Amino acid sequence: MKKRKVMSFDNPTAVYMDYHRRYLWNFLMNLFKWNGMPETVDLRFFNDKLLSEGWSPVFEYRDIGYISTDGAYSGLDHYYRPVKFESANPVLKTVKRQVSHLDSIKEGGVCICYNTNNYRAPESMNEIVEIYAYKLAQLDVSTDTSIVNSRVCMIPVVGDEKEAQRVINNLKDIYAGKPATLSYKNSFGSGEINIFPIKARDNIVTSELADGKNNIFREFLERLGIDCVKIEKKERVLESEAESNQQELEINKCIYLEPRERFCEELNRTFGLNVSVELNAEAVKELLREEGTSDEGKEGHDTDK
């Protein structure tokens, strides 16, 4: 039986970065719902390649059916779009196909899905994941610091190393939760010790940090075109501001949804399929409920679309 890995917090920022990186990536892997995609297309591979490299192909391969695999595209047409695709999967025999576009459908060709509309230089999700994983990790480290600082009740100023060591030993007892630690008259040193008291509540800012963390995560969602502004906040914003926010959300949503919809149209026209894509509305709604937000009572924006 494999032993459970014991996590070390010697470098907490790295630990939290890894945690949030995995979470945000898994969130993005489930953000879009593909309807009618052939079962032979492994959506885990397809989505992972799409997010990590910015593009992912689908084509029909012999008796297997429709698949997605590693490979490379090449060539340029009059719009500088790729025209050829060659597989690079050691398990499959080499596949060389023409690339289908809406205005140039190649029967039996390859359809390429892009993460954004930048087909000349495909854009992955690596950057957005790293940025927000970093921000969330920093807030987690600050929260830990706030929790530790809540146990700080004084800052003693000592005169030499021996006094410093005695102070350290006594403070360790305090941090360990012992109600009394002073056992002899000069526990904090033989000389005059200056002690600056600190109010514990001044060090506890976890609620503010939690709000900051929620705001950062909501900002991440809004970059994807997901409306997660709280209803009570919406009632306080001006109508013009609310309309501007909705327009920004719609544009953000189109950044990632539009190229996927275009891919579905190319796929359907090339192979006669009936594939469509949408934001995974149910998962998003559940997430917003868990985060204390709601999409009820909205006008002009529907996450089901």
PDB file of N, CA and C in Angstrom, residues 214-287:
ATOM      1  N   ASN A 214     -11.817  35.718  -2.249  1.00  0.00           N
ATOM      2  CA  ASN A 214     -13.046  35.553  -3.019  1.00  0.00           C
ATOM      3  C   ASN A 214     -13.088  36.516  -4.198  1.00  0.00           C
ATOM      4  N   ASN A 215     -12.623  37.745  -3.976  1.00  0.00           N
ATOM      5  CA  ASN A 215     -12.611  38.731  -5.053  1.00  0.00           C
ATOM      6  C   ASN A 215     -11.658  38.314  -6.171  1.00  0.00           C
ATOM      7  N   ILE A 216     -10.508  37.764  -5.803  1.00  0.00           N
ATOM      8  CA  ILE A 216      -9.550  37.307  -6.818  1.00  0.00           C
ATOM      9  C   ILE A 216     -10.147  36.168  -7.631  1.00  0.00           C
ATOM     10  N   PHE A 217     -10.811  35.231  -6.956  1.00  0.00           N
ATOM     11  CA  PHE A 217     -11.402  34.096  -7.675  1.00  0.00           C
ATOM     12  C   PHE A 217     -12.544  34.564  -8.575  1.00  0.00           C
ATOM     13  N   ARG A 218     -13.350  35.522  -8.082  1.00  0.00           N
ATOM     14  CA  ARG A 218     -14.419  36.053  -8.916  1.00  0.00           C
ATOM     15  C   ARG A 218     -13.849  36.779 -10.137  1.00  0.00           C
ATOM     16  N   GLU A 219     -12.716  37.454  -9.954  1.00  0.00           N
ATOM     17  CA  GLU A 219     -12.058  38.107 -11.085  1.00  0.00           C
ATOM     18  C   GLU A 219     -11.619  37.069 -12.117  1.00  0.00           C
ATOM     19  N   PHE A 220     -11.116  35.934 -11.643  1.00  0.00           N
ATOM     20  CA  PHE A 220     -10.742  34.832 -12.541  1.00  0.00           C
ATOM     21  C   PHE A 220     -11.952  34.362 -13.340  1.00  0.00           C
ATOM     22  N   LEU A 221     -13.089  34.202 -12.662  1.00  0.00           N
ATOM     23  CA  LEU A 221     -14.303  33.752 -13.345  1.00  0.00           C
ATOM     24  C   LEU A 221     -14.778  34.775 -14.372  1.00  0.00           C
ATOM     25  N   GLU A 222     -14.690  36.051 -14.009  1.00  0.00           N
ATOM     26  CA  GLU A 222     -15.144  37.094 -14.926  1.00  0.00           C
ATOM     27  C   GLU A 222     -14.260  37.155 -16.173  1.00  0.00           C
ATOM     28  N   ARG A 223     -12.980  36.817 -16.036  1.00  0.00           N
ATOM     29  CA  ARG A 223     -12.101  36.761 -17.207  1.00  0.00           C
ATOM     30  C   ARG A 223     -12.569  35.695 -18.189  1.00  0.00           C
ATOM     31  N   LEU A 224     -13.327  34.731 -17.687  1.00  0.00           N
ATOM     32  CA  LEU A 224     -13.854  33.665 -18.531  1.00  0.00           C
ATOM     33  C   LEU A 224     -15.267  33.971 -19.015  1.00  0.00           C
ATOM     34  N   GLY A 225     -15.800  35.140 -18.610  1.00  0.00           N
ATOM     35  CA  GLY A 225     -17.135  35.531 -19.035  1.00  0.00           C
ATOM     36  C   GLY A 225     -18.235  35.017 -18.144  1.00  0.00           C
ATOM     37  N   ILE A 226     -17.902  34.660 -16.907  1.00  0.00           N
ATOM     38  CA  ILE A 226     -18.896  34.136 -15.963  1.00  0.00           C
ATOM     39  C   ILE A 226     -19.321  35.251 -15.017  1.00  0.00           C
ATOM     40  N   ASP A 227     -20.602  35.542 -14.988  1.00  0.00           N
ATOM     41  CA  ASP A 227     -21.137  36.609 -14.143  1.00  0.00           C
ATOM     42  C   ASP A 227     -21.291  36.084 -12.720  1.00  0.00           C
ATOM     43  N   CYS A 228     -20.565  36.665 -11.782  1.00  0.00           N
ATOM     44  CA  CYS A 228     -20.651  36.203 -10.392  1.00  0.00           C
ATOM     45  C   CYS A 228     -20.700  37.372  -9.420  1.00  0.00           C
ATOM     46  N   VAL A 229     -21.234  38.528  -9.888  1.00  0.00           N
ATOM     47  CA  VAL A 229     -21.393  39.678  -9.008  1.00  0.00           C
ATOM     48  C   VAL A 229     -22.591  39.441  -8.101  1.00  0.00           C
ATOM     49  N   LYS A 230     -22.417  39.724  -6.831  1.00  0.00           N
ATOM     50  CA  LYS A 230     -23.490  39.502  -5.885  1.00  0.00           C
ATOM     51  C   LYS A 230     -24.673  40.418  -6.175  1.00  0.00           C
ATOM     52  N   ILE A 231     -25.872  39.918  -5.909  1.00  0.00           N
ATOM     53  CA  ILE A 231     -27.083  40.678  -6.169  1.00  0.00           C
ATOM     54  C   ILE A 231     -27.091  41.990  -5.394  1.00  0.00           C
ATOM     55  N   GLU A 232     -26.714  41.949  -4.099  1.00  0.00           N
ATOM     56  CA  GLU A 232     -26.768  43.158  -3.298  1.00  0.00           C
ATOM     57  C   GLU A 232     -25.817  44.221  -3.827  1.00  0.00           C
ATOM     58  N   LYS A 233     -24.705  43.780  -4.432  1.00  0.00           N
ATOM     59  CA  LYS A 233     -23.780  44.740  -5.024  1.00  0.00           C
ATOM     60  C   LYS A 233     -24.385  45.338  -6.280  1.00  0.00           C
ATOM     61  N   LYS A 234     -25.078  44.511  -7.050  1.00  0.00           N
ATOM     62  CA  LYS A 234     -25.674  44.989  -8.288  1.00  0.00           C
ATOM     63  C   LYS A 234     -26.698  46.086  -8.018  1.00  0.00           C
ATOM     64  N   GLU A 235     -27.389  46.003  -6.876  1.00  0.00           N
ATOM     65  CA  GLU A 235     -28.392  46.988  -6.560  1.00  0.00           C
ATOM     66  C   GLU A 235     -27.773  48.334  -6.253  1.00  0.00           C
ATOM     67  N   ARG A 236     -26.472  48.366  -5.952  1.00  0.00           N
ATOM     68  CA  ARG A 236     -25.812  49.605  -5.582  1.00  0.00           C
ATOM     69  C   ARG A 236     -25.086  50.254  -6.749  1.00  0.00           C
ATOM     70  N   VAL A 237     -24.873  49.517  -7.839  1.00  0.00           N
ATOM     71  CA  VAL A 237     -24.130  50.078  -8.957  1.00  0.00           C
ATOM     72  C   VAL A 237     -25.068  50.835  -9.878  1.00  0.00           C
ATOM     73  N   LEU A 238     -24.519  51.804 -10.589  1.00  0.00           N
ATOM     74  CA  LEU A 238     -25.298  52.576 -11.536  1.00  0.00           C
ATOM     75  C   LEU A 238     -25.697  51.705 -12.718  1.00  0.00           C
ATOM     76  N   GLU A 239     -26.806  52.057 -13.347  1.00  0.00           N
ATOM     77  CA  GLU A 239     -27.286  51.276 -14.487  1.00  0.00           C
ATOM     78  C   GLU A 239     -26.249  51.239 -15.599  1.00  0.00           C
ATOM     79  N   SER A 240     -25.580  52.379 -15.854  1.00  0.00           N
ATOM     80  CA  SER A 240     -24.568  52.435 -16.904  1.00  0.00           C
ATOM     81  C   SER A 240     -23.379  51.544 -16.572  1.00  0.00           C
ATOM     82  N   GLU A 241     -23.004  51.506 -15.266  1.00  0.00           N
ATOM     83  CA  GLU A 241     -21.896  50.653 -14.846  1.00  0.00           C
ATOM     84  C   GLU A 241     -22.251  49.184 -15.003  1.00  0.00           C
ATOM     85  N   ALA A 242     -23.507  48.833 -14.624  1.00  0.00           N
ATOM     86  CA  ALA A 242     -23.950  47.446 -14.752  1.00  0.00           C
ATOM     87  C   ALA A 242     -23.964  47.012 -16.214  1.00  0.00           C
ATOM     88  N   GLU A 243     -24.416  47.921 -17.100  1.00  0.00           N
ATOM     89  CA  GLU A 243     -24.448  47.593 -18.529  1.00  0.00           C
ATOM     90  C   GLU A 243     -23.039  47.405 -19.068  1.00  0.00           C
ATOM     91  N   SER A 244     -22.109  48.267 -18.616  1.00  0.00           N
ATOM     92  CA  SER A 244     -20.715  48.141 -19.045  1.00  0.00           C
ATOM     93  C   SER A 244     -20.115  46.822 -18.587  1.00  0.00           C
ATOM     94  N   ASN A 245     -20.425  46.426 -17.332  1.00  0.00           N
ATOM     95  CA  ASN A 245     -19.934  45.150 -16.806  1.00  0.00           C
ATOM     96  C   ASN A 245     -20.464  43.980 -17.619  1.00  0.00           C
ATOM     97  N   GLN A 246     -21.745  44.051 -17.991  1.00  0.00           N
ATOM     98  CA  GLN A 246     -22.342  42.964 -18.766  1.00  0.00           C
ATOM     99  C   GLN A 246     -21.702  42.864 -20.137  1.00  0.00           C
ATOM    100  N   GLN A 247     -21.410  44.008 -20.748  1.00  0.00           N
ATOM    101  CA  GLN A 247     -20.768  43.998 -22.061  1.00  0.00           C
ATOM    102  C   GLN A 247     -19.371  43.385 -21.974  1.00  0.00           C
ATOM    103  N   GLU A 248     -18.648  43.719 -20.913  1.00  0.00           N
ATOM    104  CA  GLU A 248     -17.311  43.148 -20.728  1.00  0.00           C
ATOM    105  C   GLU A 248     -17.386  41.641 -20.535  1.00  0.00           C
ATOM    106  N   LEU A 249     -18.375  41.185 -19.756  1.00  0.00           N
ATOM    107  CA  LEU A 249     -18.542  39.754 -19.526  1.00  0.00           C
ATOM    108  C   LEU A 249     -18.854  39.020 -20.823  1.00  0.00           C
ATOM    109  N   GLU A 250     -19.716  39.610 -21.648  1.00  0.00           N
ATOM    110  CA  GLU A 250     -20.078  38.979 -22.916  1.00  0.00           C
ATOM    111  C   GLU A 250     -18.855  38.860 -23.821  1.00  0.00           C
ATOM    112  N   ILE A 251     -18.024  39.910 -23.839  1.00  0.00           N
ATOM    113  CA  ILE A 251     -16.809  39.866 -24.659  1.00  0.00           C
ATOM    114  C   ILE A 251     -15.849  38.810 -24.129  1.00  0.00           C
ATOM    115  N   ASN A 252     -15.684  38.763 -22.790  1.00  0.00           N
ATOM    116  CA  ASN A 252     -14.796  37.759 -22.188  1.00  0.00           C
ATOM    117  C   ASN A 252     -15.263  36.351 -22.515  1.00  0.00           C
ATOM    118  N   LYS A 253     -16.585  36.141 -22.468  1.00  0.00           N
ATOM    119  CA  LYS A 253     -17.122  34.816 -22.771  1.00  0.00           C
ATOM    120  C   LYS A 253     -16.853  34.430 -24.222  1.00  0.00           C
ATOM    121  N   CYS A 254     -16.982  35.411 -25.128  1.00  0.00           N
ATOM    122  CA  CYS A 254     -16.771  35.134 -26.549  1.00  0.00           C
ATOM    123  C   CYS A 254     -15.321  34.767 -26.853  1.00  0.00           C
ATOM    124  N   ILE A 255     -14.390  35.263 -26.032  1.00  0.00           N
ATOM    125  CA  ILE A 255     -12.972  34.985 -26.279  1.00  0.00           C
ATOM    126  C   ILE A 255     -12.726  33.487 -26.363  1.00  0.00           C
ATOM    127  N   TYR A 256     -13.379  32.724 -25.482  1.00  0.00           N
ATOM    128  CA  TYR A 256     -13.133  31.278 -25.434  1.00  0.00           C
ATOM    129  C   TYR A 256     -14.273  30.460 -26.034  1.00  0.00           C
ATOM    130  N   LEU A 257     -15.489  30.990 -26.020  1.00  0.00           N
ATOM    131  CA  LEU A 257     -16.618  30.223 -26.532  1.00  0.00           C
ATOM    132  C   LEU A 257     -16.709  30.289 -28.053  1.00  0.00           C
ATOM    133  N   GLU A 258     -16.456  31.457 -28.629  1.00  0.00           N
ATOM    134  CA  GLU A 258     -16.612  31.628 -30.074  1.00  0.00           C
ATOM    135  C   GLU A 258     -15.713  30.702 -30.895  1.00  0.00           C
ATOM    136  N   PRO A 259     -14.415  30.564 -30.568  1.00  0.00           N
ATOM    137  CA  PRO A 259     -13.589  29.644 -31.377  1.00  0.00           C
ATOM    138  C   PRO A 259     -14.040  28.192 -31.256  1.00  0.00           C
ATOM    139  N   ARG A 260     -14.593  27.818 -30.112  1.00  0.00           N
ATOM    140  CA  ARG A 260     -15.102  26.459 -29.943  1.00  0.00           C
ATOM    141  C   ARG A 260     -16.378  26.255 -30.758  1.00  0.00           C
ATOM    142  N   GLU A 261     -17.219  27.271 -30.839  1.00  0.00           N
ATOM    143  CA  GLU A 261     -18.427  27.177 -31.658  1.00  0.00           C
ATOM    144  C   GLU A 261     -18.058  27.092 -33.138  1.00  0.00           C
ATOM    145  N   ARG A 262     -17.052  27.837 -33.528  1.00  0.00           N
ATOM    146  CA  ARG A 262     -16.596  27.777 -34.919  1.00  0.00           C
ATOM    147  C   ARG A 262     -16.064  26.383 -35.241  1.00  0.00           C
ATOM    148  N   PHE A 263     -15.329  25.792 -34.300  1.00  0.00           N
ATOM    149  CA  PHE A 263     -14.813  24.435 -34.491  1.00  0.00           C
ATOM    150  C   PHE A 263     -15.962  23.448 -34.667  1.00  0.00           C
ATOM    151  N   CYS A 264     -17.010  23.589 -33.874  1.00  0.00           N
ATOM    152  CA  CYS A 264     -18.164  22.690 -33.982  1.00  0.00           C
ATOM    153  C   CYS A 264     -18.793  22.795 -35.369  1.00  0.00           C
ATOM    154  N   GLU A 265     -18.897  24.014 -35.892  1.00  0.00           N
ATOM    155  CA  GLU A 265     -19.485  24.197 -37.218  1.00  0.00           C
ATOM    156  C   GLU A 265     -18.611  23.543 -38.283  1.00  0.00           C
ATOM    157  N   GLU A 266     -17.296  23.705 -38.166  1.00  0.00           N
ATOM    158  CA  GLU A 266     -16.387  23.073 -39.126  1.00  0.00           C
ATOM    159  C   GLU A 266     -16.469  21.554 -39.026  1.00  0.00           C
ATOM    160  N   LEU A 267     -16.540  21.043 -37.794  1.00  0.00           N
ATOM    161  CA  LEU A 267     -16.615  19.598 -37.573  1.00  0.00           C
ATOM    162  C   LEU A 267     -17.903  19.031 -38.163  1.00  0.00           C
ATOM    163  N   ASN A 268     -19.012  19.713 -37.949  1.00  0.00           N
ATOM    164  CA  ASN A 268     -20.303  19.237 -38.433  1.00  0.00           C
ATOM    165  C   ASN A 268     -20.362  19.256 -39.956  1.00  0.00           C
ATOM    166  N   ARG A 269     -19.826  20.287 -40.567  1.00  0.00           N
ATOM    167  CA  ARG A 269     -19.878  20.393 -42.021  1.00  0.00           C
ATOM    168  C   ARG A 269     -18.887  19.446 -42.691  1.00  0.00           C
ATOM    169  N   THR A 270     -17.796  19.123 -42.005  1.00  0.00           N
ATOM    170  CA  THR A 270     -16.793  18.225 -42.589  1.00  0.00           C
ATOM    171  C   THR A 270     -17.222  16.764 -42.488  1.00  0.00           C
ATOM    172  N   PHE A 271     -17.792  16.371 -41.345  1.00  0.00           N
ATOM    173  CA  PHE A 271     -18.088  14.955 -41.099  1.00  0.00           C
ATOM    174  C   PHE A 271     -19.574  14.651 -40.953  1.00  0.00           C
ATOM    175  N   GLY A 272     -20.426  15.660 -41.085  1.00  0.00           N
ATOM    176  CA  GLY A 272     -21.858  15.419 -40.973  1.00  0.00           C
ATOM    177  C   GLY A 272     -22.295  15.087 -39.558  1.00  0.00           C
ATOM    178  N   LEU A 273     -21.596  15.614 -38.559  1.00  0.00           N
ATOM    179  CA  LEU A 273     -21.936  15.363 -37.165  1.00  0.00           C
ATOM    180  C   LEU A 273     -22.888  16.441 -36.644  1.00  0.00           C
ATOM    181  N   ASN A 274     -23.242  16.320 -35.392  1.00  0.00           N
ATOM    182  CA  ASN A 274     -24.112  17.313 -34.752  1.00  0.00           C
ATOM    183  C   ASN A 274     -23.524  17.664 -33.376  1.00  0.00           C
ATOM    184  N   VAL A 275     -22.378  18.312 -33.392  1.00  0.00           N
ATOM    185  CA  VAL A 275     -21.644  18.643 -32.173  1.00  0.00           C
ATOM    186  C   VAL A 275     -21.893  20.109 -31.816  1.00  0.00           C
ATOM    187  N   SER A 276     -22.090  20.380 -30.533  1.00  0.00           N
ATOM    188  CA  SER A 276     -22.244  21.749 -30.053  1.00  0.00           C
ATOM    189  C   SER A 276     -21.499  21.900 -28.739  1.00  0.00           C
ATOM    190  N   VAL A 277     -21.282  23.139 -28.325  1.00  0.00           N
ATOM    191  CA  VAL A 277     -20.551  23.412 -27.092  1.00  0.00           C
ATOM    192  C   VAL A 277     -21.238  24.538 -26.341  1.00  0.00           C
ATOM    193  N   GLU A 278     -21.121  24.512 -25.026  1.00  0.00           N
ATOM    194  CA  GLU A 278     -21.701  25.547 -24.181  1.00  0.00           C
ATOM    195  C   GLU A 278     -20.938  25.599 -22.873  1.00  0.00           C
ATOM    196  N   LEU A 279     -21.089  26.717 -22.174  1.00  0.00           N
ATOM    197  CA  LEU A 279     -20.536  26.780 -20.834  1.00  0.00           C
ATOM    198  C   LEU A 279     -21.243  25.748 -19.977  1.00  0.00           C
ATOM    199  N   ASN A 280     -20.502  25.050 -19.147  1.00  0.00           N
ATOM    200  CA  ASN A 280     -21.081  24.040 -18.269  1.00  0.00           C
ATOM    201  C   ASN A 280     -21.887  24.756 -17.188  1.00  0.00           C
ATOM    202  N   ALA A 281     -23.102  25.169 -17.559  1.00  0.00           N
ATOM    203  CA  ALA A 281     -23.897  26.072 -16.726  1.00  0.00           C
ATOM    204  C   ALA A 281     -24.188  25.506 -15.341  1.00  0.00           C
ATOM    205  N   GLU A 282     -24.540  24.227 -15.270  1.00  0.00           N
ATOM    206  CA  GLU A 282     -24.910  23.651 -13.974  1.00  0.00           C
ATOM    207  C   GLU A 282     -23.729  23.663 -13.017  1.00  0.00           C
ATOM    208  N   ALA A 283     -22.542  23.309 -13.532  1.00  0.00           N
ATOM    209  CA  ALA A 283     -21.357  23.312 -12.676  1.00  0.00           C
ATOM    210  C   ALA A 283     -21.016  24.727 -12.235  1.00  0.00           C
ATOM    211  N   VAL A 284     -21.165  25.692 -13.158  1.00  0.00           N
ATOM    212  CA  VAL A 284     -20.877  27.090 -12.825  1.00  0.00           C
ATOM    213  C   VAL A 284     -21.852  27.598 -11.784  1.00  0.00           C
ATOM    214  N   LYS A 285     -23.140  27.306 -11.955  1.00  0.00           N
ATOM    215  CA  LYS A 285     -24.150  27.757 -10.998  1.00  0.00           C
ATOM    216  C   LYS A 285     -23.877  27.175  -9.617  1.00  0.00           C
ATOM    217  N   GLU A 286     -23.527  25.902  -9.571  1.00  0.00           N
ATOM    218  CA  GLU A 286     -23.232  25.274  -8.281  1.00  0.00           C
ATOM    219  C   GLU A 286     -22.015  25.943  -7.650  1.00  0.00           C
ATOM    220  N   LEU A 287     -21.026  26.249  -8.456  1.00  0.00           N
ATOM    221  CA  LEU A 287     -19.826  26.920  -7.941  1.00  0.00           C
ATOM    222  C   LEU A 287     -20.182  28.290  -7.382  1.00  0.00           C
TER     223      LEU A 287
END
